[in-house]
Amino acid sequence: KTSFLFEWNSHDNDNEEFSHTILIDKVPYVVGEFNSIRQSGFEEGKHTFQVIVTDKYGDTDSSAVIKFYVKSK
């Protein structure tokens, strides 16, 4: 099956480190300081992707939910 590269950018005004959690179809994957991940195994149809960042104080922020579609050949 085809793999997809998910990439995102994040920054902090205080230049503090933070952790990323991505949600693919509402399933969380903690990816730490990484800002990309390659994922495969998607079934045909509608899917979602979202990034959540957490700083060392436990404060969080998130991206909008991004919808994408997989079509078979």
PDB file of C-alpha atoms in Angstrom:
ATOM      1  CA  LYS A   1       0.000   0.000   0.000  1.00  0.00           C
ATOM      2  CA  THR A   2       1.023   3.593  -0.545  1.00  0.00           C
ATOM      3  CA  SER A   3       2.623   5.469   2.324  1.00  0.00           C
ATOM      4  CA  PHE A   4       1.883   9.109   3.112  1.00  0.00           C
ATOM      5  CA  LEU A   5       4.272  11.666   4.561  1.00  0.00           C
ATOM      6  CA  PHE A   6       2.696  13.908   7.199  1.00  0.00           C
ATOM      7  CA  GLU A   7       4.700  17.056   7.993  1.00  0.00           C
ATOM      8  CA  TRP A   8       4.042  20.053  10.226  1.00  0.00           C
ATOM      9  CA  ASN A   9       5.808  23.061  11.700  1.00  0.00           C
ATOM     10  CA  SER A  10       5.476  24.411  15.206  1.00  0.00           C
ATOM     11  CA  HIS A  11       7.188  27.129  17.191  1.00  0.00           C
ATOM     12  CA  ASP A  12       7.167  28.680  20.620  1.00  0.00           C
ATOM     13  CA  ASN A  13       7.741  32.372  21.338  1.00  0.00           C
ATOM     14  CA  ASP A  14       9.906  31.413  24.335  1.00  0.00           C
ATOM     15  CA  ASN A  15      11.930  28.877  22.294  1.00  0.00           C
ATOM     16  CA  GLU A  16      10.968  26.127  24.729  1.00  0.00           C
ATOM     17  CA  GLU A  17      10.927  22.489  23.670  1.00  0.00           C
ATOM     18  CA  PHE A  18       7.628  20.698  23.352  1.00  0.00           C
ATOM     19  CA  SER A  19       6.255  17.339  22.396  1.00  0.00           C
ATOM     20  CA  HIS A  20       4.008  16.507  19.442  1.00  0.00           C
ATOM     21  CA  THR A  21       1.157  14.052  19.396  1.00  0.00           C
ATOM     22  CA  ILE A  22      -0.534  13.417  16.094  1.00  0.00           C
ATOM     23  CA  LEU A  23      -4.009  12.026  15.663  1.00  0.00           C
ATOM     24  CA  ILE A  24      -4.635   9.963  12.556  1.00  0.00           C
ATOM     25  CA  ASP A  25      -8.286   8.974  12.374  1.00  0.00           C
ATOM     26  CA  LYS A  26      -8.509  10.017  16.071  1.00  0.00           C
ATOM     27  CA  VAL A  27      -5.799   7.507  17.097  1.00  0.00           C
ATOM     28  CA  PRO A  28      -2.976   9.264  19.008  1.00  0.00           C
ATOM     29  CA  TYR A  29       0.704   8.720  18.163  1.00  0.00           C
ATOM     30  CA  VAL A  30       3.250  10.453  20.399  1.00  0.00           C
ATOM     31  CA  VAL A  31       6.120  11.503  18.133  1.00  0.00           C
ATOM     32  CA  GLY A  32       8.040  13.720  20.574  1.00  0.00           C
ATOM     33  CA  GLU A  33      10.106  16.424  18.912  1.00  0.00           C
ATOM     34  CA  PHE A  34       9.729  14.993  15.399  1.00  0.00           C
ATOM     35  CA  ASN A  35       7.889  17.147  12.864  1.00  0.00           C
ATOM     36  CA  SER A  36       7.074  14.471  10.301  1.00  0.00           C
ATOM     37  CA  ILE A  37       5.967  10.853  10.124  1.00  0.00           C
ATOM     38  CA  ARG A  38       5.389   8.406   7.280  1.00  0.00           C
ATOM     39  CA  GLN A  39       2.330   6.176   7.603  1.00  0.00           C
ATOM     40  CA  SER A  40       0.824   3.494   5.387  1.00  0.00           C
ATOM     41  CA  GLY A  41      -2.029   1.009   5.526  1.00  0.00           C
ATOM     42  CA  PHE A  42      -4.903   3.390   4.885  1.00  0.00           C
ATOM     43  CA  GLU A  43      -8.119   1.908   3.597  1.00  0.00           C
ATOM     44  CA  GLU A  44      -9.990   3.662   0.810  1.00  0.00           C
ATOM     45  CA  GLY A  45     -12.145   6.535   2.042  1.00  0.00           C
ATOM     46  CA  LYS A  46     -12.088   9.601   4.257  1.00  0.00           C
ATOM     47  CA  HIS A  47      -9.403  10.072   6.929  1.00  0.00           C
ATOM     48  CA  THR A  48      -8.345  12.812   9.360  1.00  0.00           C
ATOM     49  CA  PHE A  49      -5.060  14.204  10.665  1.00  0.00           C
ATOM     50  CA  GLN A  50      -4.384  16.632  13.530  1.00  0.00           C
ATOM     51  CA  VAL A  51      -1.315  17.778  15.473  1.00  0.00           C
ATOM     52  CA  ILE A  52      -1.326  18.533  19.203  1.00  0.00           C
ATOM     53  CA  VAL A  53       1.667  20.208  20.873  1.00  0.00           C
ATOM     54  CA  THR A  54       2.365  20.110  24.602  1.00  0.00           C
ATOM     55  CA  ASP A  55       4.971  22.243  26.382  1.00  0.00           C
ATOM     56  CA  LYS A  56       6.916  21.324  29.502  1.00  0.00           C
ATOM     57  CA  TYR A  57       4.205  22.931  31.673  1.00  0.00           C
ATOM     58  CA  GLY A  58       1.477  20.721  30.210  1.00  0.00           C
ATOM     59  CA  ASP A  59      -0.104  23.499  28.137  1.00  0.00           C
ATOM     60  CA  THR A  60      -1.432  22.286  24.807  1.00  0.00           C
ATOM     61  CA  ASP A  61      -2.489  23.688  21.470  1.00  0.00           C
ATOM     62  CA  SER A  62      -3.697  21.931  18.349  1.00  0.00           C
ATOM     63  CA  SER A  63      -3.994  22.378  14.637  1.00  0.00           C
ATOM     64  CA  ALA A  64      -7.249  22.263  12.770  1.00  0.00           C
ATOM     65  CA  VAL A  65      -8.424  18.800  11.759  1.00  0.00           C
ATOM     66  CA  ILE A  66      -7.275  18.098   8.215  1.00  0.00           C
ATOM     67  CA  LYS A  67      -9.417  15.759   6.114  1.00  0.00           C
ATOM     68  CA  PHE A  68      -7.929  13.681   3.330  1.00  0.00           C
ATOM     69  CA  TYR A  69      -9.230  10.937   1.089  1.00  0.00           C
ATOM     70  CA  VAL A  70      -7.633   7.728  -0.167  1.00  0.00           C
ATOM     71  CA  LYS A  71      -8.806   6.330  -3.484  1.00  0.00           C
ATOM     72  CA  SER A  72      -7.907   2.951  -4.926  1.00  0.00           C
ATOM     73  CA  LYS A  73      -6.385   2.786  -8.368  1.00  0.00           C
TER      74      LYS A  73
END
